[in-house]
Coordinates of C-alpha atoms in Angstrom, one line a residue:
X1 CA 89.5 158.2 62.1
X2 CA 90.5 160.8 64.7
X3 CA 87.1 160.5 66.4
X4 CA 87.7 156.8 66.8
X5 CA 91.0 157.4 68.5
X6 CA 89.4 160.1 70.7
X7 CA 86.9 157.6 71.8
X8 CA 89.6 155.1 72.7
X9 CA 91.5 157.8 74.7
X10 CA 88.3 158.5 76.6
X11 CA 88.1 154.8 77.4
X12 CA 91.7 154.9 78.6
X13 CA 91.0 157.8 80.9
X14 CA 88.2 155.8 82.5
X15 CA 90.5 152.9 82.9
X16 CA 93.6 154.7 84.1
X17 CA 93.2 153.7 87.6
X18 CA 92.8 150.0 86.7
X19 CA 96.5 149.2 87.1
X20 CA 98.6 149.4 90.2
X21 CA 102.0 149.2 88.5
X22 CA 104.7 151.4 90.0
X23 CA 105.9 154.5 88.1
X24 CA 109.2 154.4 86.3
X25 CA 111.5 157.4 85.7
X26 CA 113.4 157.2 82.5
X27 CA 115.4 159.9 80.8
X28 CA 114.8 160.5 77.1
X29 CA 117.7 158.1 76.4
X30 CA 115.9 155.3 78.3
X31 CA 118.4 155.1 81.1
X32 CA 116.9 154.6 84.6
X33 CA 117.3 157.5 86.9
X34 CA 117.1 157.7 90.7
X35 CA 114.7 160.3 91.8
X36 CA 116.3 162.9 94.2
X37 CA 114.8 162.3 97.6
X38 CA 113.5 158.9 96.7
X39 CA 115.8 157.4 99.3
X40 CA 113.2 158.8 101.7
X41 CA 110.8 156.0 101.1
X42 CA 107.2 156.6 102.2
X43 CA 107.2 153.6 104.6
X44 CA 110.3 155.1 106.4
X45 CA 108.7 158.5 107.1
X46 CA 107.7 158.7 110.8
X47 CA 104.1 159.2 111.6
X48 CA 102.4 160.0 114.9
X49 CA 101.1 157.1 117.1
X50 CA 97.3 157.1 117.2
X51 CA 94.8 155.9 119.8
X52 CA 93.0 152.8 118.8
X53 CA 89.6 153.4 117.2
X54 CA 87.0 150.7 116.9
X55 CA 84.0 150.6 114.6
X56 CA 80.8 149.5 116.3
X57 CA 78.5 147.7 114.0
X58 CA 76.0 148.3 112.5
X59 CA 77.7 151.5 111.2
X60 CA 76.2 154.1 108.8
X61 CA 78.6 155.9 106.6
X62 CA 78.2 158.6 104.0
X63 CA 80.3 157.8 100.9
X64 CA 82.1 160.1 98.5
X65 CA 79.0 160.4 96.3
X66 CA 76.9 161.6 99.2
X67 CA 75.0 158.3 99.7
X68 CA 74.4 156.7 103.1
X69 CA 74.9 153.0 103.6
X70 CA 74.6 150.9 106.7
X71 CA 77.1 148.1 107.2
X72 CA 76.2 145.3 109.6
X73 CA 79.6 143.6 109.4
X74 CA 82.6 143.5 107.1
X75 CA 83.6 139.8 107.0
X76 CA 82.8 139.4 103.3
X77 CA 84.1 142.3 101.2
X78 CA 83.9 143.0 97.5
X79 CA 86.0 145.6 95.8
X80 CA 85.2 146.8 92.3
X81 CA 88.2 149.1 91.6
X82 CA 92.0 148.6 91.9
X83 CA 92.3 151.7 94.0
X84 CA 89.8 150.4 96.6
X85 CA 91.5 147.1 96.6
X86 CA 94.9 148.6 97.1
X87 CA 93.5 150.6 100.1
X88 CA 91.9 147.5 101.6
X89 CA 95.1 145.5 101.3
X90 CA 97.2 148.4 102.8
X91 CA 94.8 148.6 105.7
X92 CA 95.0 144.9 106.5
X93 CA 91.7 143.7 105.2
X94 CA 93.0 141.5 102.4
X95 CA 91.9 138.2 104.0
X96 CA 88.3 139.4 104.0
X97 CA 88.1 140.3 100.3
X98 CA 86.0 137.6 98.6
X99 CA 85.8 139.2 95.1
X100 CA 87.4 141.9 93.0
X101 CA 87.4 143.4 89.5
X102 CA 89.8 141.7 87.1
X103 CA 92.5 144.4 87.4
X104 CA 92.6 143.8 91.1
X105 CA 93.3 140.1 90.9
X106 CA 97.0 140.4 91.4
X107 CA 96.5 142.4 94.6
X108 CA 93.9 139.9 96.0
X109 CA 94.9 136.5 94.5
X110 CA 92.5 134.5 96.6
X111 CA 89.5 136.5 95.6
X112 CA 87.0 135.6 92.9
X113 CA 86.9 137.9 89.8
X114 CA 83.5 139.4 89.2
X115 CA 83.9 141.3 85.9
X116 CA 86.0 144.2 85.0
X117 CA 86.2 147.9 86.0
X118 CA 83.7 149.0 83.3
X119 CA 81.3 146.0 83.7
X120 CA 81.0 144.3 87.1
X121 CA 78.9 141.2 87.1
X122 CA 75.8 142.0 89.2
X123 CA 74.6 138.4 89.3
X124 CA 77.9 137.1 90.5
X125 CA 78.2 139.8 93.1
X126 CA 74.7 139.1 94.5
X127 CA 75.3 135.4 94.7
X128 CA 78.4 135.9 96.9
X129 CA 76.3 137.6 99.6
X130 CA 78.8 140.3 100.5
X131 CA 78.6 142.3 103.7
X132 CA 79.9 145.4 101.9
X133 CA 80.8 146.5 98.4
X134 CA 83.3 149.2 97.5
X135 CA 82.7 150.8 94.1
X136 CA 84.0 153.5 91.8
X137 CA 82.7 156.8 90.8
X138 CA 80.8 157.7 87.6
X139 CA 81.4 154.7 85.3
X140 CA 80.0 152.2 87.8
X141 CA 76.9 154.2 88.7
X142 CA 74.5 151.8 86.9
X143 CA 75.9 148.8 88.8
X144 CA 75.8 150.8 92.1
X145 CA 72.1 151.6 91.5
X146 CA 71.3 148.0 90.7
X147 CA 73.0 146.6 93.8
X148 CA 71.5 149.2 96.1
X149 CA 68.0 148.4 94.7
X150 CA 68.6 144.8 96.0
X151 CA 69.4 146.0 99.5
X152 CA 73.2 145.6 99.4
X153 CA 75.4 148.1 101.1
X154 CA 77.5 149.8 98.4
X155 CA 80.0 152.5 99.3
X156 CA 81.4 154.7 96.5
X157 CA 84.9 155.2 97.9
X158 CA 87.1 156.0 94.9
X159 CA 88.6 159.5 95.2
X160 CA 88.2 161.8 92.2
X161 CA 90.5 164.6 93.4
X162 CA 93.4 164.9 95.8
X163 CA 91.2 166.2 98.7
X164 CA 89.2 163.0 98.6
X165 CA 92.1 160.6 98.9
X166 CA 92.4 160.8 102.7
X167 CA 88.6 160.7 102.9
X168 CA 88.7 157.5 100.9
X169 CA 91.3 155.9 103.2
X170 CA 89.2 156.8 106.3
X171 CA 85.8 155.9 104.8
X172 CA 87.0 152.4 103.9
X173 CA 88.8 152.1 107.2
X174 CA 85.7 152.9 109.1
X175 CA 83.5 150.5 107.2
X176 CA 85.9 147.5 107.7
X177 CA 87.1 148.4 111.2
X178 CA 90.6 149.4 110.2
X179 CA 90.4 152.9 111.4
X180 CA 94.0 153.2 112.8
X181 CA 95.5 151.8 109.6
X182 CA 93.4 154.3 107.6
X183 CA 94.6 157.2 109.7
X184 CA 98.2 156.0 109.2
X185 CA 97.8 156.0 105.4
X186 CA 96.4 159.6 105.6
X187 CA 99.2 160.8 107.8
X188 CA 101.8 159.0 105.5
X189 CA 100.5 160.8 102.4
X190 CA 100.6 164.1 104.2
X191 CA 104.2 163.5 105.3
X192 CA 105.1 162.6 101.7
X193 CA 103.6 165.8 100.4
X194 CA 105.5 167.8 103.0
X195 CA 108.7 166.0 102.0
X196 CA 108.3 166.6 98.3
X197 CA 107.5 170.2 98.9
X198 CA 110.8 170.5 100.8
X199 CA 112.7 169.0 97.9
X200 CA 111.2 171.3 95.3
X201 CA 113.9 172.8 93.0
X202 CA 114.8 176.5 93.3
X203 CA 113.7 177.1 89.8
X204 CA 109.9 176.6 89.2
X205 CA 109.5 174.7 85.9
X206 CA 106.5 174.5 83.6
X207 CA 105.4 170.9 82.8
X208 CA 103.2 169.1 80.4
X209 CA 101.9 165.5 80.8
X210 CA 101.5 163.5 77.6
X211 CA 98.7 161.0 77.7
X212 CA 98.6 160.7 73.9
X213 CA 99.8 162.5 70.8
X214 CA 99.6 162.4 67.0
X215 CA 96.6 160.6 65.6
X216 CA 95.3 159.8 69.0
X217 CA 94.9 163.5 69.8
X218 CA 96.9 165.6 72.3
X219 CA 95.2 164.3 75.4
X220 CA 96.7 165.5 78.7
X221 CA 95.8 166.2 82.3
X222 CA 94.1 169.3 83.5
X223 CA 92.9 171.1 86.6
X224 CA 91.9 168.7 89.4
X225 CA 93.8 165.6 88.0
X226 CA 96.1 163.8 90.3
X227 CA 99.2 164.3 88.1
X228 CA 98.7 168.1 87.9
X229 CA 98.4 168.1 91.7
X230 CA 101.6 166.1 92.1
X231 CA 103.5 168.4 89.7
X232 CA 102.4 171.4 91.9
X233 CA 103.4 169.7 95.1
X234 CA 106.8 169.0 93.6
X235 CA 107.3 172.7 92.7
X236 CA 106.3 172.7 89.1
X237 CA 103.6 174.5 87.1
X238 CA 101.3 172.5 84.8
X239 CA 100.8 174.5 81.6
X240 CA 97.1 173.3 81.7
X241 CA 96.6 175.0 85.1
X242 CA 93.1 176.5 85.3
X243 CA 91.8 174.2 82.5
X244 CA 88.0 173.4 82.6
X245 CA 88.5 169.7 82.9
X246 CA 90.7 167.1 84.5
X247 CA 91.4 165.5 81.1
X248 CA 91.3 167.3 77.8
X249 CA 92.4 167.2 74.2
X250 CA 94.9 170.1 74.3
X251 CA 95.3 172.3 71.2
X252 CA 98.7 171.7 69.7
X253 CA 99.2 175.4 69.0
X254 CA 98.7 176.2 72.7
X255 CA 101.3 173.6 73.6
X256 CA 103.8 175.0 71.2
X257 CA 103.1 178.5 72.5
X258 CA 103.6 177.4 76.1
X259 CA 106.8 175.5 75.3
X260 CA 107.1 173.7 78.7
X261 CA 110.4 173.3 80.4
X262 CA 109.9 169.5 80.9
X263 CA 107.5 166.8 79.6
X264 CA 106.2 163.8 81.5
X265 CA 105.5 161.1 78.9
X266 CA 102.8 158.6 79.8
X267 CA 104.1 155.0 79.4
X268 CA 101.1 154.2 77.2
X269 CA 101.5 157.2 74.9
X270 CA 104.6 156.1 72.9
X271 CA 108.3 156.5 72.9
X272 CA 110.5 159.5 73.1
X273 CA 111.8 158.7 69.6
X274 CA 108.2 158.9 68.2
X275 CA 107.5 162.1 70.1
X276 CA 110.7 163.7 68.9
X277 CA 109.6 163.3 65.3
X278 CA 106.0 164.4 65.8
X279 CA 105.0 167.7 64.2
X280 CA 104.7 170.4 66.8
X281 CA 106.4 168.4 69.5
X282 CA 109.8 168.0 67.7
X283 CA 110.6 171.7 68.1
X284 CA 109.6 172.0 71.8
X285 CA 112.6 173.1 74.0
X286 CA 112.0 170.2 76.4
X287 CA 112.1 167.6 73.5
X288 CA 115.2 169.1 72.0
X289 CA 117.0 169.3 75.4
X290 CA 116.1 165.7 76.2
X291 CA 113.9 166.7 79.2
X292 CA 111.2 164.2 78.5
X293 CA 110.6 161.6 81.3
X294 CA 108.6 158.5 81.1
X295 CA 106.1 157.7 83.9
X296 CA 103.6 155.0 84.3
X297 CA 100.2 156.1 82.9
X298 CA 98.1 154.2 85.4
X299 CA 100.2 155.1 88.5
X300 CA 99.7 158.8 88.1
X301 CA 95.9 158.4 88.3
X302 CA 95.2 155.6 90.8
X303 CA 94.1 157.2 94.1
X304 CA 95.5 154.8 96.6
X305 CA 98.6 154.3 98.7
X306 CA 100.8 154.2 95.6
X307 CA 100.5 158.0 95.4
X308 CA 103.3 158.2 97.9
X309 CA 105.8 156.6 95.6
X310 CA 104.4 158.3 92.5
X311 CA 104.7 161.7 94.1
X312 CA 108.4 161.0 95.0
X313 CA 108.9 160.0 91.3
X314 CA 107.4 163.3 90.0
X315 CA 109.6 165.1 92.5
X316 CA 112.6 163.3 91.1
X317 CA 111.6 164.2 87.5
X318 CA 111.4 167.9 88.3
X319 CA 114.7 167.9 90.1
X320 CA 116.3 166.1 87.2
X321 CA 114.8 168.5 84.7
X322 CA 116.0 171.5 86.8
X323 CA 119.6 170.2 86.4
X324 CA 119.4 171.1 82.8
X325 CA 119.6 169.4 79.4
X326 CA 120.6 165.8 79.2
X327 CA 122.9 164.3 76.5
X328 CA 121.1 164.0 73.2
X329 CA 120.3 160.4 72.4
X330 CA 122.3 159.2 69.4
X331 CA 119.2 158.3 67.4
X332 CA 117.8 161.8 67.7
X333 CA 119.2 164.7 65.7
X334 CA 119.1 166.3 62.3
X335 CA 120.3 163.2 60.5
X336 CA 117.9 160.9 62.2
X337 CA 114.9 163.1 61.6
X338 CA 115.5 163.6 57.9

């Protein structure tokens, strides 16, 4: 049975970026909490004025997978991932998006849906005669190969690590002639990182992100994941720092031994009440002190403009945790767990 759950978790990992919902910060008691520094909203942070840059078509770009594609125009755009769609919308190209994956439909309501993140419909895509297609990494490779074999310009533009996020903004911007907007997005993210670093608590806390627990396995983030990067920017130390993979089924005994100062609980993982009764987790200092904070599972992994707000939320969590234990929820305690 556990292997079935593990397979489901792997599928969740592949689909984490398929939702653009904003992160929510909750204390273990479920009460909303304002993130320290969140009053410094990303869109209010000043960025330098840039000289106008214009793409001259046809333009040849090298995508994040190392492939070259030549784009003759960008009047008919297809986006096959929510992160690509969110970038296109933020850069001002929404009116030119003719088709998207199903999880991007809310961001581009006038676009046709051509399958989902794991299974784009190649026949539908070809029939729409797009000028350029923006695809995801890894899981969409078969689709990318099919479309390229038909002579369609496909650009793999979904970042897989933090260093690629700005490259993703600028790659998409160049292909659709929104270079200045792309540069603004890159500068904005850099400004948010700097702001969050300045807000880091004096005490450096160890942190653990819960993607799943119990029968589903102790899946968490590792080295190279967006959430681990954000914890570090915010002044924390992920206990999985140096792990061999961005996502892993973490040994429970290692978690107990590390005993992190605070826990970020993925919104899809379960409730604090469930976590507080789970063997191994129940005796963690962070759990007993109420330093468990809920955060949107998808938002921590979608490499788009939403990273600004998510990063501020992570900063708020670490600052709240640094303030010390929170009041124990009335439903959690010796009597409730017996």
